[in-house]
XYZ file of C-alpha atoms in Angstrom:
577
model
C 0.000 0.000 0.000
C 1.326 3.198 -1.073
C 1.374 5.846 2.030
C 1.536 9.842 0.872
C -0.128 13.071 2.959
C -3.468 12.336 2.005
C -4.004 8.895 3.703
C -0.871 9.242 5.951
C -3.613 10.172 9.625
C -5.438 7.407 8.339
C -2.732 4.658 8.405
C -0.617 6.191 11.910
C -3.992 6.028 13.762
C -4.035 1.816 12.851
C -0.309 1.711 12.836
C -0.681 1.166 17.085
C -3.219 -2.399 17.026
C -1.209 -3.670 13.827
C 1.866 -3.614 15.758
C 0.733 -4.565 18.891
C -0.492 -7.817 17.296
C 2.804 -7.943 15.127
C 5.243 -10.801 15.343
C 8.015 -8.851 13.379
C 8.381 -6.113 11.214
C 10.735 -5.546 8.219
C 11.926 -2.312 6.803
C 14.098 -1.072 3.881
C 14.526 2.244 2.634
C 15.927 4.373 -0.770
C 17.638 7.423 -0.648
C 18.592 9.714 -3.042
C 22.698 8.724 -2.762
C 25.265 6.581 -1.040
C 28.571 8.317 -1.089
C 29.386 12.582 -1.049
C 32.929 12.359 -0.644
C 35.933 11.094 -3.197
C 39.153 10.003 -2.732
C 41.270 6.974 -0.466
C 40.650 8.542 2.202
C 36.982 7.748 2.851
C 36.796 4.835 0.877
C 35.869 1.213 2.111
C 38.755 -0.576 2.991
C 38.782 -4.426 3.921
C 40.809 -3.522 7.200
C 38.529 -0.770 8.599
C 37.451 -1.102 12.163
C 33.653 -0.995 12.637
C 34.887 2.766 14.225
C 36.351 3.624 11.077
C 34.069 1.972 8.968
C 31.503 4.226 11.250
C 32.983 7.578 10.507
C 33.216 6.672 6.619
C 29.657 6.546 6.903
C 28.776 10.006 8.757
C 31.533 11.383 6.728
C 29.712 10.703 3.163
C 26.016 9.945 3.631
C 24.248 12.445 6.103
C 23.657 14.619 3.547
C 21.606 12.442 1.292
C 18.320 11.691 2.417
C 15.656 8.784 2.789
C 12.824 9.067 -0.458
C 10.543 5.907 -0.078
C 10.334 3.759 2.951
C 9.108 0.154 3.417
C 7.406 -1.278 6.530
C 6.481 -4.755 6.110
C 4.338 -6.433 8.825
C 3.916 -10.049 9.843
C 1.608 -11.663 12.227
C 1.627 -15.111 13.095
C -1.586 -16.836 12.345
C -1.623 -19.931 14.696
C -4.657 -21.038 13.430
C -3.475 -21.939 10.070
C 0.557 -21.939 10.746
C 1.108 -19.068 8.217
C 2.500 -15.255 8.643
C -0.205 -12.673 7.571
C 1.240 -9.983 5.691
C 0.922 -6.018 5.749
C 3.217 -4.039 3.923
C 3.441 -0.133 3.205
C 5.498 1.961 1.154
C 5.725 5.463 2.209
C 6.676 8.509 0.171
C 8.664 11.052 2.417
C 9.804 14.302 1.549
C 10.922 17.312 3.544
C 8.515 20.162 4.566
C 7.806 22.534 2.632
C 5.484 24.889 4.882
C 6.284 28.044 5.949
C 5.474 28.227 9.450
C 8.273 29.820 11.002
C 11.177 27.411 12.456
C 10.757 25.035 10.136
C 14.393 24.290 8.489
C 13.989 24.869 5.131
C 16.016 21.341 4.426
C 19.267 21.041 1.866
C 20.095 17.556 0.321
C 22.026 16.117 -2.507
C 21.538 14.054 -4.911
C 23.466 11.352 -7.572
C 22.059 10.946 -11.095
C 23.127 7.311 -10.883
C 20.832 6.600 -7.901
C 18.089 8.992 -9.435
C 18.373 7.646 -12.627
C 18.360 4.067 -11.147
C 15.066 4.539 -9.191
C 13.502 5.955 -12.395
C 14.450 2.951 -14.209
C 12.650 1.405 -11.422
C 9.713 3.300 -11.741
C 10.166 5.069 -8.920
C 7.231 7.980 -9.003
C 9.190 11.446 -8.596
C 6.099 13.472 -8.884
C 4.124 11.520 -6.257
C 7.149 11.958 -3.538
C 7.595 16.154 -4.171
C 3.904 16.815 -4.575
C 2.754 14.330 -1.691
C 5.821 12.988 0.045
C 5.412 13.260 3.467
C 7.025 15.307 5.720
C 9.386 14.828 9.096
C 11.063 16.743 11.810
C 13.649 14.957 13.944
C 13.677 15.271 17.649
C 15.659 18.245 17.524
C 13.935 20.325 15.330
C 10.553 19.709 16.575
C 11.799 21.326 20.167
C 13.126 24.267 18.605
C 9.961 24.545 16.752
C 7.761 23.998 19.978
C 10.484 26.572 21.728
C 9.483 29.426 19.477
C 6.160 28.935 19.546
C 5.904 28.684 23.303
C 7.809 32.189 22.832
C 5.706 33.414 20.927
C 2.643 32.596 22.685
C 4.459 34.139 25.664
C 4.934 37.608 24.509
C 1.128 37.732 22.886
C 0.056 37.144 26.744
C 2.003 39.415 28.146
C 1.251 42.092 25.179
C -2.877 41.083 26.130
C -2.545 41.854 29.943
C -0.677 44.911 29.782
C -3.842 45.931 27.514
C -6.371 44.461 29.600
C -4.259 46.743 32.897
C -4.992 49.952 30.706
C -8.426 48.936 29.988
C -9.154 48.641 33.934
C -7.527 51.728 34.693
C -9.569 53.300 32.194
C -12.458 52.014 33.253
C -11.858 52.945 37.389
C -11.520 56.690 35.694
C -14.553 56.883 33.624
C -16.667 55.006 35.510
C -17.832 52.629 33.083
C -19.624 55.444 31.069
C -17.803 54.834 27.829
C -19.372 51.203 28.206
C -23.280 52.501 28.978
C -22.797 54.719 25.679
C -21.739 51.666 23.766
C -24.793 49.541 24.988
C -27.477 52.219 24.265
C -26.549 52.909 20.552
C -26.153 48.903 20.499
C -29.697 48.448 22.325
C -31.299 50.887 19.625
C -29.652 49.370 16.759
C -31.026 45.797 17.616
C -34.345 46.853 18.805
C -34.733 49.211 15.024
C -36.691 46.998 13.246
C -36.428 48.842 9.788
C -33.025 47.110 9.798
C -34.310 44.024 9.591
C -35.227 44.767 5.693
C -31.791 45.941 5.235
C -29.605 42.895 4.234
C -26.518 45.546 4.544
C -27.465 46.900 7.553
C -24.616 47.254 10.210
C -23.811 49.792 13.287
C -20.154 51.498 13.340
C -18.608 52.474 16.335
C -15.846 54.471 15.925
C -13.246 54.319 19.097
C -9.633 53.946 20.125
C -7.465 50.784 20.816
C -8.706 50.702 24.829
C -12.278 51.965 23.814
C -12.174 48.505 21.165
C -10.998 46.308 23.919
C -13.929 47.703 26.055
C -16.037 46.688 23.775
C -15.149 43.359 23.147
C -14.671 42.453 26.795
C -18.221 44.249 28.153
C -20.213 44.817 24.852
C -20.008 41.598 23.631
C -21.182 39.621 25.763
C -24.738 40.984 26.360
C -25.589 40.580 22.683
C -25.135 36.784 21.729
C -27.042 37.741 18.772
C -24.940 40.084 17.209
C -22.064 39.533 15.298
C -18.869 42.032 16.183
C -15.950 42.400 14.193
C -12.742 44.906 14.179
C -11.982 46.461 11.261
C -8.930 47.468 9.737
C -6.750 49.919 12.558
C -6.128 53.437 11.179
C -3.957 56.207 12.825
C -7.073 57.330 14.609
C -8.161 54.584 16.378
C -10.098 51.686 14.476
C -13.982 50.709 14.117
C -15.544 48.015 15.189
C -19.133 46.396 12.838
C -22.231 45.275 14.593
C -24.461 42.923 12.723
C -27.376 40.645 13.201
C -26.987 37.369 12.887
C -30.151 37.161 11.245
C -28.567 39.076 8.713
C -25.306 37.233 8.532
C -24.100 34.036 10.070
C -22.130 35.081 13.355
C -18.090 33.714 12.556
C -16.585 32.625 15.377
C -13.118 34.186 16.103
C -10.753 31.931 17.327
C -9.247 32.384 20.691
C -5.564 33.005 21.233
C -5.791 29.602 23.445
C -7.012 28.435 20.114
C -5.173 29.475 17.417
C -1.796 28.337 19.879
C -3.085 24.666 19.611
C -3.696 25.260 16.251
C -0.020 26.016 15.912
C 0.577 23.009 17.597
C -1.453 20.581 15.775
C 0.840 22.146 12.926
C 4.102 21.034 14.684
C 2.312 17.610 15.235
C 1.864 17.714 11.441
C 5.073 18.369 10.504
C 6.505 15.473 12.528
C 4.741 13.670 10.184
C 6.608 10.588 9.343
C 8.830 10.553 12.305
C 6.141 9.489 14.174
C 6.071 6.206 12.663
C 9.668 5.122 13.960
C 8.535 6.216 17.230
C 5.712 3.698 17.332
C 8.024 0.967 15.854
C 10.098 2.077 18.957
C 7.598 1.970 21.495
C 5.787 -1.208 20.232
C 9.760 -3.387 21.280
C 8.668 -5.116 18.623
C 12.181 -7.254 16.669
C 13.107 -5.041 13.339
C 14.566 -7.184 10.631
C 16.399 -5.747 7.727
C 18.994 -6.151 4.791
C 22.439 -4.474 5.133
C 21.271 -2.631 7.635
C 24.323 0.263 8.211
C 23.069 2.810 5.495
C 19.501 2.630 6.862
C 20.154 2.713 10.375
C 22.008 5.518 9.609
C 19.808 8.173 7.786
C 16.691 6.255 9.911
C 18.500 7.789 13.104
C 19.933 10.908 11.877
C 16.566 12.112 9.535
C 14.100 11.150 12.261
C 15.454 10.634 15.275
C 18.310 13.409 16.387
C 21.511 14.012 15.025
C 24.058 11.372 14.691
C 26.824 11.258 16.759
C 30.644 11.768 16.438
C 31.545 8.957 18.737
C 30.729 5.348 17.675
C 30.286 4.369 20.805
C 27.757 6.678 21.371
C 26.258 5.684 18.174
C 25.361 2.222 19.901
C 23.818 3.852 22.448
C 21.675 5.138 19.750
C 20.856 2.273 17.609
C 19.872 0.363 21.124
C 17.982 3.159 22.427
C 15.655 3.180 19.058
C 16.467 -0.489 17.725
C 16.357 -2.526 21.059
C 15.953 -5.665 19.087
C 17.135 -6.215 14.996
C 18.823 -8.434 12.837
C 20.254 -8.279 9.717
C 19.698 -10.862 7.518
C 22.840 -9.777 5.408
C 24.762 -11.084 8.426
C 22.744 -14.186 8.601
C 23.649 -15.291 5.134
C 26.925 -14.361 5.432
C 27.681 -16.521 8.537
C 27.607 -20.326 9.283
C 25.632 -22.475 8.295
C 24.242 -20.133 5.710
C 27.744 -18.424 3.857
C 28.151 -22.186 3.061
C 24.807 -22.923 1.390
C 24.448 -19.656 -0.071
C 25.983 -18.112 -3.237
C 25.232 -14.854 -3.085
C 23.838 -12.517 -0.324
C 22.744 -9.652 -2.438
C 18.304 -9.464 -1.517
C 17.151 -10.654 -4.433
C 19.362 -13.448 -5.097
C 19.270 -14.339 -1.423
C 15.173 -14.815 -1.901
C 15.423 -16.813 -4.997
C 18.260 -19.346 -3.201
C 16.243 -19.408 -0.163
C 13.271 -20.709 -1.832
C 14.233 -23.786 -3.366
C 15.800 -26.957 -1.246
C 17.447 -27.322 1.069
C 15.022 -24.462 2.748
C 11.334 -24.693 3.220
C 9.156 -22.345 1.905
C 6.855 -21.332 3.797
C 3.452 -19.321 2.572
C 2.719 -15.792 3.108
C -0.638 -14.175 3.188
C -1.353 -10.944 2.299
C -3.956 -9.004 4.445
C -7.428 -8.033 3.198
C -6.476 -4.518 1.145
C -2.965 -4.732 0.574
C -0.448 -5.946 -2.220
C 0.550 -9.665 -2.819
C 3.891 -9.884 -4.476
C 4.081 -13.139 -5.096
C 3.690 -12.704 -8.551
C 4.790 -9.053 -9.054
C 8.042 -8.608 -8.743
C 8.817 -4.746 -7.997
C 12.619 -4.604 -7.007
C 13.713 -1.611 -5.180
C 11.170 -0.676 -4.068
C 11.266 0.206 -0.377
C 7.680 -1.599 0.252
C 8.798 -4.747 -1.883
C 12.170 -5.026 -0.319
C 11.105 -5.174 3.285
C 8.561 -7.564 2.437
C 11.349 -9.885 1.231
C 13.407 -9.571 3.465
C 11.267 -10.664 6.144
C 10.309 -13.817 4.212
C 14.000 -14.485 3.592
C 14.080 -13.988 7.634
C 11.713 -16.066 7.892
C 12.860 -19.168 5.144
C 16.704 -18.730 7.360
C 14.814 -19.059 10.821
C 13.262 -22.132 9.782
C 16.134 -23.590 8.543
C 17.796 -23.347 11.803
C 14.736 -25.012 13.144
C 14.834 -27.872 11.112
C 18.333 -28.875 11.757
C 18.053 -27.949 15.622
C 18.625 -31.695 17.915
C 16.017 -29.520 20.410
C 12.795 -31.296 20.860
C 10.731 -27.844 21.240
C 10.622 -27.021 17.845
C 8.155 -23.639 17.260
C 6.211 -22.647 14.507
C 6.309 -19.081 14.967
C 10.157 -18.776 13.922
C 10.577 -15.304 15.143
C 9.928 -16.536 18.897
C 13.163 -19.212 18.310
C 15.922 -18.991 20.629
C 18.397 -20.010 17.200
C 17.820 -16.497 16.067
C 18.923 -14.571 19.403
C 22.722 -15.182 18.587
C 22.092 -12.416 15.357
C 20.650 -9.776 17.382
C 21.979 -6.305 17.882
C 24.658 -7.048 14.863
C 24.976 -4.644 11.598
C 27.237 -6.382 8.269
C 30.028 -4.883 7.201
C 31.265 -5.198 4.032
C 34.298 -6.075 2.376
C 35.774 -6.981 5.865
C 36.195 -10.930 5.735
C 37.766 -10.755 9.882
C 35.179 -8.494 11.305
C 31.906 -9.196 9.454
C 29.690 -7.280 11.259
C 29.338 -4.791 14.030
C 28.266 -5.722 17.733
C 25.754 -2.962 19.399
C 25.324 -4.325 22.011
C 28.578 -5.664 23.421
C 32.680 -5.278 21.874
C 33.242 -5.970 18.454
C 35.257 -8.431 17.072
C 39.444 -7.886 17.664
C 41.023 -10.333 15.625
C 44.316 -10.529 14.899
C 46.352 -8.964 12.428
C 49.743 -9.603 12.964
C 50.259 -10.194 8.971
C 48.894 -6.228 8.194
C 51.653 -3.520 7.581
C 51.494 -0.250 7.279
C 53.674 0.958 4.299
C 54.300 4.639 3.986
C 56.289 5.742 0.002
C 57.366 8.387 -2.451
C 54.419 9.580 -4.472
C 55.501 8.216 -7.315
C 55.355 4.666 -6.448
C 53.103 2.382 -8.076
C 51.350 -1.112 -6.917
C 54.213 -3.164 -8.889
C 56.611 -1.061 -6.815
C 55.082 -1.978 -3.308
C 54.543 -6.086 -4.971
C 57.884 -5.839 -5.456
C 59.027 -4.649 -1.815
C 57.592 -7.565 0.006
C 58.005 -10.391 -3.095
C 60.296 -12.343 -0.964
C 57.446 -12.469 1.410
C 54.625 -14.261 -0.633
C 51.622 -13.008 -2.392
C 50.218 -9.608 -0.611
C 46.869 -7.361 -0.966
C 47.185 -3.733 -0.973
C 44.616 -1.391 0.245
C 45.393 1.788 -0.702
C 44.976 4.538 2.464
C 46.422 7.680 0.794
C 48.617 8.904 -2.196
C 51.704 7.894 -0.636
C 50.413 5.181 1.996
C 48.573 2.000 2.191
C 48.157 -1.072 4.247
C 49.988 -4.400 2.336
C 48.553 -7.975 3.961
C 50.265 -11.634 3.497
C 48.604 -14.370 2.016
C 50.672 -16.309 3.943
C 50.192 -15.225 7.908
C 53.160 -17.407 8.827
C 55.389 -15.231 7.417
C 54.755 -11.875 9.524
C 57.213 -12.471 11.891
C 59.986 -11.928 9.098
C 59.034 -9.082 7.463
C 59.609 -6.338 9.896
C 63.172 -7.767 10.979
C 63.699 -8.365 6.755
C 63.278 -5.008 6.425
C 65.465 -3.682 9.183
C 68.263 -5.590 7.859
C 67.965 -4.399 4.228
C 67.819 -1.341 2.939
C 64.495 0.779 2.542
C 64.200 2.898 -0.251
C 64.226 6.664 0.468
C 61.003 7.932 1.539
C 59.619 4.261 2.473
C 58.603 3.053 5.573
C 57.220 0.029 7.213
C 55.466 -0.777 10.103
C 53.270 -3.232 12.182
C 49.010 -2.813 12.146
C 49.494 -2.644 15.461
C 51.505 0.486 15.339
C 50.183 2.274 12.980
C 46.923 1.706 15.798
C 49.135 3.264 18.908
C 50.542 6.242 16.696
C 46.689 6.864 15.403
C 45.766 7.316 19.106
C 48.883 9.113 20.106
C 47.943 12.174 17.328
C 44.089 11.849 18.483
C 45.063 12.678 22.047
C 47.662 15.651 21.074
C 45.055 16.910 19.065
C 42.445 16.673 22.023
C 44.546 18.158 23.944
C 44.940 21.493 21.912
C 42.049 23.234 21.344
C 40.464 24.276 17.868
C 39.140 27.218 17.651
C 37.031 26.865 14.137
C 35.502 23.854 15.388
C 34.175 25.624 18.199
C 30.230 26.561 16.490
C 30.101 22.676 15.561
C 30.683 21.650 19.096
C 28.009 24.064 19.833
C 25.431 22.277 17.885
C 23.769 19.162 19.204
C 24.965 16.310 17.936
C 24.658 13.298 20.411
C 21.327 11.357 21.506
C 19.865 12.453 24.887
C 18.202 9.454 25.941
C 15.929 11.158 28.476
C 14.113 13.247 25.185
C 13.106 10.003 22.904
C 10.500 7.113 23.720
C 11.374 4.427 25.812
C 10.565 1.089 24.439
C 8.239 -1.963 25.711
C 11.527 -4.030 26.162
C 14.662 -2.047 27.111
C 18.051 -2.697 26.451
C 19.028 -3.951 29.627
C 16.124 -6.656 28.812
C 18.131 -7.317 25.692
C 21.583 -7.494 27.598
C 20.085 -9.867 30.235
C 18.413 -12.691 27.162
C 19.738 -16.218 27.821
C 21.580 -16.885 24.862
C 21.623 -20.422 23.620
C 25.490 -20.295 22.291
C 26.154 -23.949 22.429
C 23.370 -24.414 19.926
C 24.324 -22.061 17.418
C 27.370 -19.436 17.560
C 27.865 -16.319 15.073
C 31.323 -17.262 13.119
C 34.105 -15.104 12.204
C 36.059 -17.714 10.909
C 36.339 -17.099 7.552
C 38.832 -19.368 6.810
């Protein structure tokens, strides 16, 4: 089902029951690029660190944004042993109102990814014209701030009026008032007037006099309509009518037209709202290569990403208490050695033939069955298969489990825990995947160097530096640096005392992974220690999660920390050898 502004209410206001009966929801999302920066130094290496590989991330893809997102729902149906299906594929795009505080929001764009979706036939009209809109965390405070300001000084501009008016009124003893009523008694009680469709009573008076009016007048006559014109330099003039004449308009209150201005900020939310209920519901979140989308989920709806990638796991487990990505499930044992390729689309296709069972899904009264329609990249499609492809790997692992309390309902299995709270990471064959709730992987890497050479080197020159060695891999880190690894690990205990004995070439260098690591962190804390000056009106930005301002979930994370995890029956594998 395709979600835009005009049936966007409608769908948040069943979103709570749908995923309060959920077993398991699946999401994917498309954005309008992948990677802002060039050059080595940014680029995915096979030897980053899941910190590195972290700030890669923040460092190219913030300023791209989310276009289309898919949430696919699944609800165990005990009574006939199948998942029911709801899927919806929401058009986002960012606000375009004008209410004041509203950031006016910047984004870029690739024409490959553009011109990929629209190969796709991804609808660009539908997202501009009805895309709906967001506000992160952040912005919707400062938008609530300066309303709540603004609503402030109207207050305080209304009682020093209403003071004036009182003193005015202890002076004139309420005469200005009796003058007011008798012209307003005559007019109503002239019944030529009632022939007169036009017929209206104009009482000329100052800004106090008009207040007077409004706050005395008024309120005898329920039948008459009064309305201020237009101010001039001598005062302004306020219109009785009859209601008989013309239907009395009802002005709104300032009480009134400041929760109007609120129901605006709830409006602008918009789409945020939905991860918010995914977050409250504690509900598990399965999806496909999940780094990208976690990402620009948390940073375009949620609050600024942080610097710190620690901090960013504090993040992801504040909003994403329980997910797994199935990218790391069929890239680990058993699955990496049953599976050919773990791209979405081929991973479906694999999964549904032998030695996995297929199992039936059903989609709900009103909404899409893909079974037949194939619609690739799009957001909707793509979290609806990836949660059967959760769903064919879970019951795999239930059909070669020795434990004699087999379940249906896959997504309640114990064989799945192991993959929670884990994000893939590609290209890096000795730490496949990052752990957010616990360390991450440390293997070893005795067998990485880092080499350091004269510009004009080339990759024959650094093959031909550590020959005697064996066969190498270079990952290039920089014009004139790069990390070199051996085929052959036995052999890293010889190359560093090799090339201490021979002769470097000028303006070459050589060095253990393990310190290039310790000179890293020595720069990182000289450079804490002096303080920059131009980086001083980013710091003053926020730019870390405060936990206490977001919704807390059904099942925390200490919940998830505290799981019985059955490790003897299945572990996560980083041997990749």
């Amino acid at each position: 089902m395709d979600v835009t502004k005009s049936n966007f209410q409608t769908v948040l206001e069943a979103l709570d029951d749908e995923l309060e009966n959920a077993s398991f929801v699946s999401i994917d999302t498309e954005f309008t690029g992948l990677n802002s920066t060039e050059g080595r130094s940014n680029k995915l290496s096979s030897l980053d660190t899941p910190s590195e590989r972290y700030k890669k991330v923040l460092n190219s893809s913030p300023q791209f944004i989310i276009i289309q997102f898919g949430l696919s729902i699944f609800r165990f149906d005990n009574s006939i042993s199948k998942y029911v299906n709801k899927t919806y594929n929401f058009y986002i795009f960012p606000n375009t109102s004008t209410l004041p505080g509203l950031p006016d929001t910047k984004f870029l764009s690739q024409a490959s990814s553009l011109g990929f979706l629209a190969s796709q036939g991804f609808d660009f009209n539908k997202l501009i014209k009805e895309g709906i809109p967001y506000l992160n965390l952040v912005n919707e405070e400062k938008l609530r701030v300066i309303l709540k300001k603004k609503a402030n000084h109207y207050i305080f501009i209304r009682m020093h009026l209403l003071l004036n008016c009182l003193r005015f009124l202890l002076i004139k003893k309420d005469s200005l008032t009796i003058s007011r009523s008798s012209r307003v008694e005559t007019f109503l009680q002239n019944e030529e007037n009632e022939e007169k469709r036009n017929a209206v009573l104009e009482l000329h008076c100052n800004t106090i006099q008009n207040e007077l009016i409004f706050s005395h007048v008024k309120s005898r006559y329920p039948n008459l309509l009064f309305e201020s014109s237009k101010k001039t330099c001598n005062g302004c003039t306020v219109i009785v009518k009859k209601t008989g004449i013309q239907k009395s308009k009802t002005e709104p209150s300032e009480t009134d037209s400041y929760v109007a201005e609120m129901q605006k900020v709830e409006d602008n939310v918009g789409f945020s709202r939905i991860i918010r209920k995914i977050t409250d519901s504690g509900k598990l979140v399965v999806g496909h290569n999940m780094l990208l989308d976690l990402c620009h989920i948390l940073g375009q709806f949620c609050a600024p990403l942080p610097e710190d990638y620690d901090d960013f796991k504090g993040m992801v487990n504040t909003f994403f208490p329980r997910f797994i990505d199935t990218k790391v499930m069929a890239t680990t044992k058993p699955f990496r050695d049953l599976l050919q390729n773990s791209a979405l689309d081929r991973l479906l296709n694999s999964l549904l033939a032998a030695p996995f069972r297929n199992i039936e899904v059903i989609p709900a009264t009103g909404f899409p069955s893909y079974t037949d329609n194939f619609k690739n990249h799009e957001a909707g499609y793509d979290a609806f298969i990836t949660g059967r492809c959760f769903v064919a790997m879970a019951n795999y692992l239930e059909d070669i489990s020795s434990s004699q309390s087999k379940t249906a309902a896959v997504h309640e299995s114990l064989l799945v825990t192991p993959f929670y709270q884990k994000i893939f990471m590609m290209m890096v064959p000795d730490i496949p995947y990052m752990t957010i709730s616990g360390p991450d992987l440390e293997p070893s890497r005795e067998h990485v160097f880092h080499v350091t050479f004269p510009s004009e080197w080339k990759l024959q020159d650094i093959f031909h530096l550590f020959s005697v060695h064996g066969t190498v891999r270079v990952d290039w880190t920089g014009d004139t640096s790069a990390f070199v690894t051996l085929h052959r690990k036995e052999n890293s205990h010889f190359v560093l005392s090799a090339m201490a004995e021979s002769k470097l070439p000028v303006g070459c260098s050589v060095i253990s992974y393990q310190a290039y690591l310790n000179r890293k962190s020595q720069i990182a804390t000289l450079s804490a220690e002096v303080p920059d000056l131009s980086s001083r009106k980013r710091l003053s930005s926020p730019v870390q999660c405060n936990t206490s301002d977001v919704p807390s979930p059904k099942k925390t994370r200490e919940d998830v920390k505290n799981m019985k995890l059955n490790k003897e029956q299945f572990v996560v594998s980083a041997n990749w050898d």
